[in-house]
Short mmCIF file of C-alpha atoms in Angstrom, two decimals:
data_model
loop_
_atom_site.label_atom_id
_atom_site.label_comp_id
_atom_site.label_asym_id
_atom_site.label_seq_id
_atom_site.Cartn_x
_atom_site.Cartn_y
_atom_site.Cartn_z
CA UNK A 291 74.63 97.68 255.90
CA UNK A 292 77.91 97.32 254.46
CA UNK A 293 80.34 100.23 253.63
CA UNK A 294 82.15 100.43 250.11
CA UNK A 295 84.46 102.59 252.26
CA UNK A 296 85.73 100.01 254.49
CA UNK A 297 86.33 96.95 252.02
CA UNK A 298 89.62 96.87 251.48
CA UNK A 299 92.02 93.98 249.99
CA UNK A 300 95.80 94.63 249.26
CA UNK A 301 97.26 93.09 245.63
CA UNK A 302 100.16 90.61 246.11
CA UNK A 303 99.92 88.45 243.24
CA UNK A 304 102.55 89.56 241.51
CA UNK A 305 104.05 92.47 239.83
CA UNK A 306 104.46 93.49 235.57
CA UNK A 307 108.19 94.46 234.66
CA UNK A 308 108.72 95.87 231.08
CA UNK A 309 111.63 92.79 231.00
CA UNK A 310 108.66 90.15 231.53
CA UNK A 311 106.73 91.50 228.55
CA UNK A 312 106.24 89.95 224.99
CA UNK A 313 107.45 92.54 222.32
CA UNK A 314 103.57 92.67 221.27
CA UNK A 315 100.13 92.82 222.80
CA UNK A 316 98.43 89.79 221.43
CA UNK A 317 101.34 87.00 222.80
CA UNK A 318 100.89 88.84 226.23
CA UNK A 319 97.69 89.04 226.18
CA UNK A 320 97.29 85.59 225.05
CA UNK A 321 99.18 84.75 227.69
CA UNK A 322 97.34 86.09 230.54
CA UNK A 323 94.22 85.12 228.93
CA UNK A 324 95.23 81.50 228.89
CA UNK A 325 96.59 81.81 232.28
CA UNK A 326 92.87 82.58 233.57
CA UNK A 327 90.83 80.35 231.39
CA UNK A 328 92.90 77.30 232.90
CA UNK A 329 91.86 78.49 236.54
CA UNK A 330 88.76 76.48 237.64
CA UNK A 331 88.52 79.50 240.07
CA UNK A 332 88.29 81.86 237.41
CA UNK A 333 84.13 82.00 235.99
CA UNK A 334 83.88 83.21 232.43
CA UNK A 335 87.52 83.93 231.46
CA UNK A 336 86.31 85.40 228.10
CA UNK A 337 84.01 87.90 229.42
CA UNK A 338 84.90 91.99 229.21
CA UNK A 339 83.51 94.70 230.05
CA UNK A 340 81.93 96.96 226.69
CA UNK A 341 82.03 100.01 227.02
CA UNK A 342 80.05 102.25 223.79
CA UNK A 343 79.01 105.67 223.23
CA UNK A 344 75.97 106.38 221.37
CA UNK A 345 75.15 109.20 218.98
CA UNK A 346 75.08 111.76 221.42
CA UNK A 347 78.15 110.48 223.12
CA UNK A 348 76.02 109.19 226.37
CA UNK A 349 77.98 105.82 227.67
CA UNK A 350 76.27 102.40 228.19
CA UNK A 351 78.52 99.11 229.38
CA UNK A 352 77.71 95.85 229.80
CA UNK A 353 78.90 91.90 229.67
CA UNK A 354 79.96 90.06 226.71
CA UNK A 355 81.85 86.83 226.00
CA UNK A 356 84.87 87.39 223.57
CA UNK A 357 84.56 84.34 220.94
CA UNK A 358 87.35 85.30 218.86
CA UNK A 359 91.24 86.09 220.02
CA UNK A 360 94.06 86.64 217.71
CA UNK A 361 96.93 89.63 216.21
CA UNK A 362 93.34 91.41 214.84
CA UNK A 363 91.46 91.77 217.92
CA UNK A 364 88.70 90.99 220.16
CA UNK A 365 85.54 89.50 218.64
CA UNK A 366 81.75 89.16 220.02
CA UNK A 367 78.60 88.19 218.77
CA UNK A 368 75.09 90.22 219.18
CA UNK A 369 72.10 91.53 217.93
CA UNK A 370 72.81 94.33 215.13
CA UNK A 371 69.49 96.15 216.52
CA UNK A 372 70.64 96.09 220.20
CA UNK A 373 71.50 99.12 222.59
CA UNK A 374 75.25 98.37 221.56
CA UNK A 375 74.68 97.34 218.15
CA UNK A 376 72.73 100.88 217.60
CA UNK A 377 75.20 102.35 219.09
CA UNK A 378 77.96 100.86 217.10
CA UNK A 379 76.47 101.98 213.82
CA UNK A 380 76.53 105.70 215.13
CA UNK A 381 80.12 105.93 216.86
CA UNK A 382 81.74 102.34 215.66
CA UNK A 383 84.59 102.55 218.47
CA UNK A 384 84.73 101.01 222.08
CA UNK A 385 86.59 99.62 224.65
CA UNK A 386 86.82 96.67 226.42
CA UNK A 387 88.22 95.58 229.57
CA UNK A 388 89.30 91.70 230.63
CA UNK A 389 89.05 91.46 234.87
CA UNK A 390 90.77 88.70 236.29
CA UNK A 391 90.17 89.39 240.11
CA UNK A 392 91.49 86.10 241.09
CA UNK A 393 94.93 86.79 239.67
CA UNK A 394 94.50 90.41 240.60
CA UNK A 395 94.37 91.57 237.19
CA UNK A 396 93.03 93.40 234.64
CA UNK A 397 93.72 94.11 230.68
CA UNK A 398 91.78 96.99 228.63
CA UNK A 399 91.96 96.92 224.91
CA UNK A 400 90.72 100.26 223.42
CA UNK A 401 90.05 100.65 219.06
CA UNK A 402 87.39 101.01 216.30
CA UNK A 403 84.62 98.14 216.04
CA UNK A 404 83.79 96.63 212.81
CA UNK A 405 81.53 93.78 211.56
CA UNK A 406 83.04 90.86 210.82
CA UNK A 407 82.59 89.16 207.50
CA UNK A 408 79.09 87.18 207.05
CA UNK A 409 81.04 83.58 206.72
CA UNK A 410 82.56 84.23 210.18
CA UNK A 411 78.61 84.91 211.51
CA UNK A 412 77.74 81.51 210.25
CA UNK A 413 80.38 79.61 211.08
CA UNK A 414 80.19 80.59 214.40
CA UNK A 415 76.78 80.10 215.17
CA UNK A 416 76.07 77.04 213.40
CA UNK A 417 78.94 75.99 216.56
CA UNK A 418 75.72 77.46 219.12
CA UNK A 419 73.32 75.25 221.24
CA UNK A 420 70.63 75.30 219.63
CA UNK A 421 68.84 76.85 222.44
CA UNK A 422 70.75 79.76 221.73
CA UNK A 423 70.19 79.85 217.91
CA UNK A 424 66.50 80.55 218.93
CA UNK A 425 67.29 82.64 221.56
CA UNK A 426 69.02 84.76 218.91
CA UNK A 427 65.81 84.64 216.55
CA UNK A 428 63.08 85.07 219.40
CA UNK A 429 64.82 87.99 221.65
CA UNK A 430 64.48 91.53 220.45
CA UNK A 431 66.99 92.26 222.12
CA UNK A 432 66.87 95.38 223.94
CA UNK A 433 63.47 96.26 223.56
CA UNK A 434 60.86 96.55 225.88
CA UNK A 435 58.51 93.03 226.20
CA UNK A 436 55.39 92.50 228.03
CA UNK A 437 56.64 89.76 229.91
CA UNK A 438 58.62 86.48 230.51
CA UNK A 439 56.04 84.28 229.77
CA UNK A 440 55.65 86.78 226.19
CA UNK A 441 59.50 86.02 225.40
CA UNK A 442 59.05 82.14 225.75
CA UNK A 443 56.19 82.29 223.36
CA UNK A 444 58.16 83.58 221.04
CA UNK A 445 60.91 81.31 221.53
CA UNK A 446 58.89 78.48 221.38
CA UNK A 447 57.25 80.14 218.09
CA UNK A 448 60.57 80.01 216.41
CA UNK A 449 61.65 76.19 217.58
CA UNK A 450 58.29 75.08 216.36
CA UNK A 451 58.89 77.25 213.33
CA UNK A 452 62.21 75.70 212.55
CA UNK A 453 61.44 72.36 213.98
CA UNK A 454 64.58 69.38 213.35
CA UNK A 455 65.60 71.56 210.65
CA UNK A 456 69.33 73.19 211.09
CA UNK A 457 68.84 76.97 211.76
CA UNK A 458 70.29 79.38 209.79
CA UNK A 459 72.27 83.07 211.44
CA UNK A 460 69.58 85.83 211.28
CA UNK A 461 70.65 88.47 209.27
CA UNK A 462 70.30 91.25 212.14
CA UNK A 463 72.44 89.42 214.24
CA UNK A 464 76.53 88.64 214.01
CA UNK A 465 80.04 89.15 215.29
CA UNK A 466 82.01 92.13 215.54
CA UNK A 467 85.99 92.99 215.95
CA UNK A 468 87.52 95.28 218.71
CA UNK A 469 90.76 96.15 216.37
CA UNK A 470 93.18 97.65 219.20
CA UNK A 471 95.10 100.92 219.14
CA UNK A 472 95.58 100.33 222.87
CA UNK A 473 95.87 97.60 224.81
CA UNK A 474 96.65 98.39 228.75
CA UNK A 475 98.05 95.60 231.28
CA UNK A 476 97.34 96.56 234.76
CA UNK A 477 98.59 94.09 237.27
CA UNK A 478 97.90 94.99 241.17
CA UNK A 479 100.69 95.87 243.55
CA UNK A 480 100.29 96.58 247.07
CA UNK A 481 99.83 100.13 248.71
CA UNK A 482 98.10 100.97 245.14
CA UNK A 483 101.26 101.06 243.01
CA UNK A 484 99.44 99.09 240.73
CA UNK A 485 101.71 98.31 237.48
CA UNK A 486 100.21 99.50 234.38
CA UNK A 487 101.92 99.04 230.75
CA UNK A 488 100.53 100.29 227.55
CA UNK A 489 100.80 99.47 223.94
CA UNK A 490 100.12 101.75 221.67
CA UNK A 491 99.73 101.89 217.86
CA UNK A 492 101.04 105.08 216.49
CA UNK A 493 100.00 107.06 213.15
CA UNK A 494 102.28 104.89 211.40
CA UNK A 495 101.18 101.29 211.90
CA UNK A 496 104.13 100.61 214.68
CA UNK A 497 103.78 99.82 218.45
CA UNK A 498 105.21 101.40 221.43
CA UNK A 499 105.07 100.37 224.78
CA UNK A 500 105.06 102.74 228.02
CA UNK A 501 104.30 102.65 231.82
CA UNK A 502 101.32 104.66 232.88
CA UNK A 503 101.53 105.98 236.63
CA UNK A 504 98.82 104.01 238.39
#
């Protein structure tokens, strides 16, 4: 039996000086993003951590792929009827977190969640296999099903249904945007002086940038 206790690795990839760092979070982040999506050791460069709270305030994360990546945030693509996309609709904020292990980094980008406009949705998935356009019909996602062999049927229900015809975006499914008011780059330094720098939108639409203690 293994002990969490005892694995231990020390960071010496590199180290995050304020002197390094763009003047704003997107050309960093686009930067380290880039740097990890052209590493065939890195799997899934695009995929964060999202982290919701429901009504109640009780905290669920999971997995997503970002799809979208510019100056207005983070966007992903779900179910509106999901666990997050319920959850969404009653407290629209979340945070997201980017882990890079291989490059012994990590960059959290924290904000209010909104939908994104329906053209976006439709552009974007007519761009899906088209094994995933019917997953997106078929799965309710989030819900309880009686089976496997119940969720093919009703995957194969809606490729027979739309046979060679192109498939349109359901309408309780589409993309959202993390818009950031933080944006934390943690970078891993030895003996656990990890570097950690933090942009931060103030009241009055401007930036600042400050070191957090690790």
């Amino acid at each position: 039996m293994t002990d969490p206790a005892a694995l231990r690795a020390d960071y010496t990839r590199g180290n995050l000086d304020e002197s390094d760092l763009a003047d704003a979070w997107y050309p960093q982040l686009r930067l380290w993003f880039d740097t990890a999506a052209a590493d065939p050791t890195v799997l899934e460069a695009n995929a964060v951590q999202l982290a919701t709270a429901d009504a109640e305030g009780r905290p669920a994360v999971r997995t997503v792929l970002v799809k979208g990546l510019d100056e207005r945030g983070l966007v992903f693509f779900t179910n509106y009827d999901s666990a997050k996309g319920r959850a969404l609709a009653a407290n629209p904020t979340a945070s997201a977190a980017f882990v890079w292990l291989a490059h012994q980094r990590q960059v959290r980008v924290t904000g209010p969640v909104a939908r994104v406009g329906r053209n976006e949705t439709e552009a974007y998935f007519a761009s899906r296999p088209r094994e995933s356009q019917v997953g997106a019909w078929a799965s309710p996602q989030s819900q309880v099903v009686e089976s496997r062999a119940a969720l093919d049927a009703l995957a194969a229900e809606v490729a027979a249904r739309f046979g060679d015809d192109p498939i349109p975006a359901p309408p309780h499914w589409g993309g959202y945007r993390l818009e950031p008011e933080e944006v934390e780059f943690w970078q891993g330094r030895t003996g656990r002086m990890h570097d950690r720098i933090r942009y931060r939108r103030c009241e009055d639409g401007s930036w600042v940038r400050e070191r957090l203690a690790p």
